[in-house]
PDB file of C-alpha atoms in Angstrom:
ATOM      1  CA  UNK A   1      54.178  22.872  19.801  1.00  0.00           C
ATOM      2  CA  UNK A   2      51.560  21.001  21.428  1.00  0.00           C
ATOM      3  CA  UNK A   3      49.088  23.406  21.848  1.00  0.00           C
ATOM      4  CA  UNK A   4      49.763  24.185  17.757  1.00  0.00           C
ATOM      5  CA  UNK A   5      49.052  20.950  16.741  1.00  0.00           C
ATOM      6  CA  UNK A   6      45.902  21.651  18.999  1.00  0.00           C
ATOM      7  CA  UNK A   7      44.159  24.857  17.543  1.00  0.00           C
ATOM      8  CA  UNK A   8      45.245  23.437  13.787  1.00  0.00           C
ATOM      9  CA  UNK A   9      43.296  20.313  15.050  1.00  0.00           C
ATOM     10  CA  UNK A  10      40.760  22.566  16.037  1.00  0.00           C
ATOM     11  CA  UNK A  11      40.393  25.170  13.409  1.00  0.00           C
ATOM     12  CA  UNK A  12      39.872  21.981  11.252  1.00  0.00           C
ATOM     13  CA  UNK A  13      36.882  20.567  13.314  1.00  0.00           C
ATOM     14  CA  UNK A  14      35.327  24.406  13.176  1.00  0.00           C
ATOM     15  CA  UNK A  15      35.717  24.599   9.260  1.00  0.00           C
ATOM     16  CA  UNK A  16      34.135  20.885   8.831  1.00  0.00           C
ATOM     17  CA  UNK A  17      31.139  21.746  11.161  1.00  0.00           C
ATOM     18  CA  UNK A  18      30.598  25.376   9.383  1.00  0.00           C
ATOM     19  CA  UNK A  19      31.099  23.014   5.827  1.00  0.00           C
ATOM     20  CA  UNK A  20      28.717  20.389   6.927  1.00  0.00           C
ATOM     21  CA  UNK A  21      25.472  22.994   8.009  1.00  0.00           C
ATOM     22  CA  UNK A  22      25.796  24.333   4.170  1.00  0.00           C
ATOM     23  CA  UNK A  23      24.652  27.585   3.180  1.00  0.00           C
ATOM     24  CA  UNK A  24      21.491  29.121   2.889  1.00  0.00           C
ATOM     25  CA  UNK A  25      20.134  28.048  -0.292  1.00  0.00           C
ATOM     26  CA  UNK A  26      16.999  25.811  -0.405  1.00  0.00           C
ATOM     27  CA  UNK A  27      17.720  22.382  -1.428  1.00  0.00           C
ATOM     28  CA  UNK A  28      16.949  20.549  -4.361  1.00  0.00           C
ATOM     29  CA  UNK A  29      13.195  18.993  -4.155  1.00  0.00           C
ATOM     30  CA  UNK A  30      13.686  15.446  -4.116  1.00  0.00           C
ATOM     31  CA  UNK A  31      11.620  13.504  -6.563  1.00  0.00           C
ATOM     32  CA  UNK A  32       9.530  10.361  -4.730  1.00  0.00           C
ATOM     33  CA  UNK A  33      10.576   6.748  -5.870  1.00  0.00           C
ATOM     34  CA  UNK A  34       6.835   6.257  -6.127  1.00  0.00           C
ATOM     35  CA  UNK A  35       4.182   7.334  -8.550  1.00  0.00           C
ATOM     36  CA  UNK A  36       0.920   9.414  -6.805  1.00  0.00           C
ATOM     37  CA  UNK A  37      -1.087   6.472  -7.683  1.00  0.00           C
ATOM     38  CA  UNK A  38       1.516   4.149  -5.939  1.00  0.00           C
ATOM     39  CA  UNK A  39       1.783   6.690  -3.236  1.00  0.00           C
ATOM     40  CA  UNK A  40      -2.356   6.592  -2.578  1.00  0.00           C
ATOM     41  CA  UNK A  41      -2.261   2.464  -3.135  1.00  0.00           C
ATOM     42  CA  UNK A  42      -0.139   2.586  -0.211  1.00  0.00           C
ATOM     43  CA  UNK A  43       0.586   5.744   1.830  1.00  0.00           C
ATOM     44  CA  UNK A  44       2.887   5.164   3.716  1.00  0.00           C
ATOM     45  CA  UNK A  45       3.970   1.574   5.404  1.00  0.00           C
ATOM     46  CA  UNK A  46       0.596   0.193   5.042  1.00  0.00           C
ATOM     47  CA  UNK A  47      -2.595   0.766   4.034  1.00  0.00           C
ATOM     48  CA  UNK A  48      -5.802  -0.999   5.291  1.00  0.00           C
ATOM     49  CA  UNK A  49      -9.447  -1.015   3.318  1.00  0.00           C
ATOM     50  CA  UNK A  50     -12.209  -2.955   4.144  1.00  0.00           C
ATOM     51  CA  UNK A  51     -14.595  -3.684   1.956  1.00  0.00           C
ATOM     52  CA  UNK A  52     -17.812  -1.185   1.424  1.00  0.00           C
ATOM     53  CA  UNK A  53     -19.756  -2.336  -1.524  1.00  0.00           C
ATOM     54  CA  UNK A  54     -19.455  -5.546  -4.146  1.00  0.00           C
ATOM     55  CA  UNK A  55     -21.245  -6.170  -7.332  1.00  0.00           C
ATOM     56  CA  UNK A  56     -22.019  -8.889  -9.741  1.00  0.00           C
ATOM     57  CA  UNK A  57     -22.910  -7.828 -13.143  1.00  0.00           C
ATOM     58  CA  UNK A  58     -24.274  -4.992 -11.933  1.00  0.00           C
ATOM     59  CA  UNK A  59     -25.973  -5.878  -8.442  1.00  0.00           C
ATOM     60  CA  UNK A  60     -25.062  -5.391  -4.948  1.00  0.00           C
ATOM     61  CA  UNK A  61     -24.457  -8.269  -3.111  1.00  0.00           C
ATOM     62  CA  UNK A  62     -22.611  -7.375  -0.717  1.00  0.00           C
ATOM     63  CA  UNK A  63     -25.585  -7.864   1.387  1.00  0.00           C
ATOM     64  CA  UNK A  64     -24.846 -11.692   0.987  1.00  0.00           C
ATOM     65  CA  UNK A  65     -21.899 -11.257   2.882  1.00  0.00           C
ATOM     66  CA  UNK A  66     -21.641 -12.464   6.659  1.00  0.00           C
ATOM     67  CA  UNK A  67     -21.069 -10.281   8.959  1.00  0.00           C
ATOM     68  CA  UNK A  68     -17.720 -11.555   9.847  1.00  0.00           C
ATOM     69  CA  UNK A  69     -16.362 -11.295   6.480  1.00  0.00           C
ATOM     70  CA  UNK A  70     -17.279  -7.336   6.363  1.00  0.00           C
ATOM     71  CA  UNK A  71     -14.954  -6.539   8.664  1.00  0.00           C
ATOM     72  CA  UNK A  72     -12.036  -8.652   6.777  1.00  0.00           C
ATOM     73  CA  UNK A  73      -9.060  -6.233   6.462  1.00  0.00           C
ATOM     74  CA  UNK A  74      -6.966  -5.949   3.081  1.00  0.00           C
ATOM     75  CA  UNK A  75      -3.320  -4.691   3.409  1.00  0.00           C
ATOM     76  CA  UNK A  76      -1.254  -3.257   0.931  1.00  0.00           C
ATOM     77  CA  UNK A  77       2.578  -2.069   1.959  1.00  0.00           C
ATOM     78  CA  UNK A  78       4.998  -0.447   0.391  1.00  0.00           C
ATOM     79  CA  UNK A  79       7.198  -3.600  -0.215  1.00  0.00           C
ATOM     80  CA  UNK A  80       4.219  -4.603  -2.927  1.00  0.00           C
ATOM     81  CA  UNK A  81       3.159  -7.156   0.080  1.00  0.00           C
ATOM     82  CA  UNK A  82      -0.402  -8.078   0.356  1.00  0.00           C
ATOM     83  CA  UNK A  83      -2.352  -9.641   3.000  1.00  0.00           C
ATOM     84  CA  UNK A  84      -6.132 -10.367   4.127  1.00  0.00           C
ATOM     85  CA  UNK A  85      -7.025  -9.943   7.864  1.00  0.00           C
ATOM     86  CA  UNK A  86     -10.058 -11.657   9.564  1.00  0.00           C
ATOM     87  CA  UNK A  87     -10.821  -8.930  11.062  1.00  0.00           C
ATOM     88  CA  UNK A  88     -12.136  -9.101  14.510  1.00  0.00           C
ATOM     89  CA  UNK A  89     -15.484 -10.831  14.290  1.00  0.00           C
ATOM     90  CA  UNK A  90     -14.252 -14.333  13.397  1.00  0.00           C
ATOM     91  CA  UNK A  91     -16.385 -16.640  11.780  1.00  0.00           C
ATOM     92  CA  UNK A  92     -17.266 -19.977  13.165  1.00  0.00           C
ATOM     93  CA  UNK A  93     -16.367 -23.036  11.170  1.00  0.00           C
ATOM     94  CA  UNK A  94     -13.989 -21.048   8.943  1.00  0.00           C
ATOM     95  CA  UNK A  95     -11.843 -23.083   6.888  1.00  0.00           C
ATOM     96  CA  UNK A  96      -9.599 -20.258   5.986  1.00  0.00           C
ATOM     97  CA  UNK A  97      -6.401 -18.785   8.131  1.00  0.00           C
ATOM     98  CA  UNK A  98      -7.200 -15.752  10.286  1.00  0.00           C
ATOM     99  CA  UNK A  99      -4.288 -14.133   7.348  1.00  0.00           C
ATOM    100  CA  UNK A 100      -3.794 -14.615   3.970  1.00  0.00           C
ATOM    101  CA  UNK A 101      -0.722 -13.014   2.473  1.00  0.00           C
ATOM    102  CA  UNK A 102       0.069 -12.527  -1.156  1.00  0.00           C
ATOM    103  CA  UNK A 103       1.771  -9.879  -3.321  1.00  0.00           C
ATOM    104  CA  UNK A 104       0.409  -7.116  -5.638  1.00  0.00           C
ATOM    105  CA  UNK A 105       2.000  -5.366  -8.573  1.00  0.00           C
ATOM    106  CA  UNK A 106       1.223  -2.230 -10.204  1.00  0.00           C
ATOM    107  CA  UNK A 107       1.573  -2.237 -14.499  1.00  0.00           C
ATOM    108  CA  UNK A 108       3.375   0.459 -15.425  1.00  0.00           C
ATOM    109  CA  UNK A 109       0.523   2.771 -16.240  1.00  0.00           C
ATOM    110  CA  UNK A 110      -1.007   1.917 -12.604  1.00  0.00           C
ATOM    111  CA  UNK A 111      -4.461   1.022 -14.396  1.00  0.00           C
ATOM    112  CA  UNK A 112      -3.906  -2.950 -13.240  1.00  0.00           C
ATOM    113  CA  UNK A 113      -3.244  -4.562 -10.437  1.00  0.00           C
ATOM    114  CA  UNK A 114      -2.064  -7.872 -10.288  1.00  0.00           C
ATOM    115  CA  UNK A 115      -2.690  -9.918  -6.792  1.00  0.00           C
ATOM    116  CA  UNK A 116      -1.657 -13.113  -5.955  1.00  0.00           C
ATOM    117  CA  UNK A 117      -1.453 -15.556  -3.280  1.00  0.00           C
ATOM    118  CA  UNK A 118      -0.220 -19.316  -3.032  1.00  0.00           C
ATOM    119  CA  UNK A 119      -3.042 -20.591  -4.823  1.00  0.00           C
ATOM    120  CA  UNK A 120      -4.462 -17.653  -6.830  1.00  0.00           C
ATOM    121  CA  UNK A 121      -2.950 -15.147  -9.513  1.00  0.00           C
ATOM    122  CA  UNK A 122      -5.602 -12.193 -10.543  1.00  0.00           C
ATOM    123  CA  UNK A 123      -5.780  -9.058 -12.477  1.00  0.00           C
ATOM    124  CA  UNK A 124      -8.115  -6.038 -11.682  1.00  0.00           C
ATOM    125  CA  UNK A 125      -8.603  -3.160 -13.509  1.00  0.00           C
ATOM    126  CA  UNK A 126      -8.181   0.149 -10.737  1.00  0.00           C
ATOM    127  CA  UNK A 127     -11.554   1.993 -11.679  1.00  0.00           C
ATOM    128  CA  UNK A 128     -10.782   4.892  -8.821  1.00  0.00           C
ATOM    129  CA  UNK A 129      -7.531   5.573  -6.439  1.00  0.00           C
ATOM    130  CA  UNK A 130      -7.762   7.979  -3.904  1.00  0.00           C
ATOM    131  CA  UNK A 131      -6.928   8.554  -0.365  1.00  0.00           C
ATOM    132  CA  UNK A 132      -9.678   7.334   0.548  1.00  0.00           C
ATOM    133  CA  UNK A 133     -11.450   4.552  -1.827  1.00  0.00           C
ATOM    134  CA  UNK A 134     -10.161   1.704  -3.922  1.00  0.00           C
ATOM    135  CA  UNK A 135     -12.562   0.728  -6.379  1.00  0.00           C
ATOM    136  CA  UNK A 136     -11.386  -2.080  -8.711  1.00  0.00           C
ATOM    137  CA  UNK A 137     -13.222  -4.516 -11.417  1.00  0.00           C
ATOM    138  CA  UNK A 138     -12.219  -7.609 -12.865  1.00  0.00           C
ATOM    139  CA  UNK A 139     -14.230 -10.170 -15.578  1.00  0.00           C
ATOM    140  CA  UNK A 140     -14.296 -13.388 -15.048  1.00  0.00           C
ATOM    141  CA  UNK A 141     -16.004 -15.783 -17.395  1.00  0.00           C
ATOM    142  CA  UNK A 142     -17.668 -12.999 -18.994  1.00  0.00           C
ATOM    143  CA  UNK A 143     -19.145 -12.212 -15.674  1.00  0.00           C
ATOM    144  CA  UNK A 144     -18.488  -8.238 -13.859  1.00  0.00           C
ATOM    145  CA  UNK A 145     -17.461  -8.407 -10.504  1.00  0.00           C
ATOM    146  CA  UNK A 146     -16.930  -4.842  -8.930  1.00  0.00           C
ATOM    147  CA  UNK A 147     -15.176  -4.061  -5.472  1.00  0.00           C
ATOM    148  CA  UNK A 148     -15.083  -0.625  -3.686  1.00  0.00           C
ATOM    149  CA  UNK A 149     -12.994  -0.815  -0.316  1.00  0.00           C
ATOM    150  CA  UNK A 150     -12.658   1.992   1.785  1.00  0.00           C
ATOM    151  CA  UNK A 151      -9.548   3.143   3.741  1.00  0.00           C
ATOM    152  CA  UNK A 152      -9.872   1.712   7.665  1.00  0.00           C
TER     153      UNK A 152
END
């Protein structure tokens, strides 16, 4: 009786396992909670740009930047977190924290992005998303500023 009780016990473990590896049909393609725009904002867990070119109404100044604010690292994650890194070349006599953190939201058409921080809410207009570049503009005062980062 025992050993009964035993193979039904066991011929009930064999079924589930043979149940449980399915059968040989392809699965269903899963659909991604995010949008491919969303997906190259941030890639992953993270995604890191620095900052390659900025404009004002037209011209470059990025030349007027110091050197240890080039290498100032902007994070976007996938929990819509946003931060700014210092980089590694510090800057002497900087009033601002090594990291800033904020948040960023996508419209719904994922043409705007909204950033904000404890002291500052802004919207920029995504002018080109890729894998590789984040290029944004926003007016201010009637006044162009342009931003192209570039994936670190």
């Amino acid at each position: 009786m025992k050993n009964l009780f035993l193979l039904i016990i066991l011929s009930f473990v064999a079924i589930a396992i043979v149940y449980s590896c399915g059968s040989n049909e392809p699965d269903e393609p899963t659909e991604s909670e995010f949008t491919q725009t969303e997906l190259a904002l941030h890639g992953g867990d993270s995604k890191y740009w620095i900052l390659s070119k900025e404009t004002f109404n037209g011209v470059d100044i990025t030349a007027s930047y110091l050197e240890c604010e080039l290498d100032n690292v902007y994070i976007f994650d996938k929990y819509e977190n946003h931060s700014i890194d210092a980089g590694s070349t510090k800057c002497e006599n900087n009033p601002e924290p090594d990291v800033k953190r904020g948040y960023y939201k996508l419209d719904e058409a994922n043409s705007t992005l909204e950033i904000g921080s404890s002291d500052t809410i802004y919207t920029v207009r995504i002018m080109e998303l890729s894998t590789s570049i984040l290029k944004w503009d926003i007016e201010v005062d009637g006044e162009v500023i342009e931003k192209t980062f570039e994936r670190q």
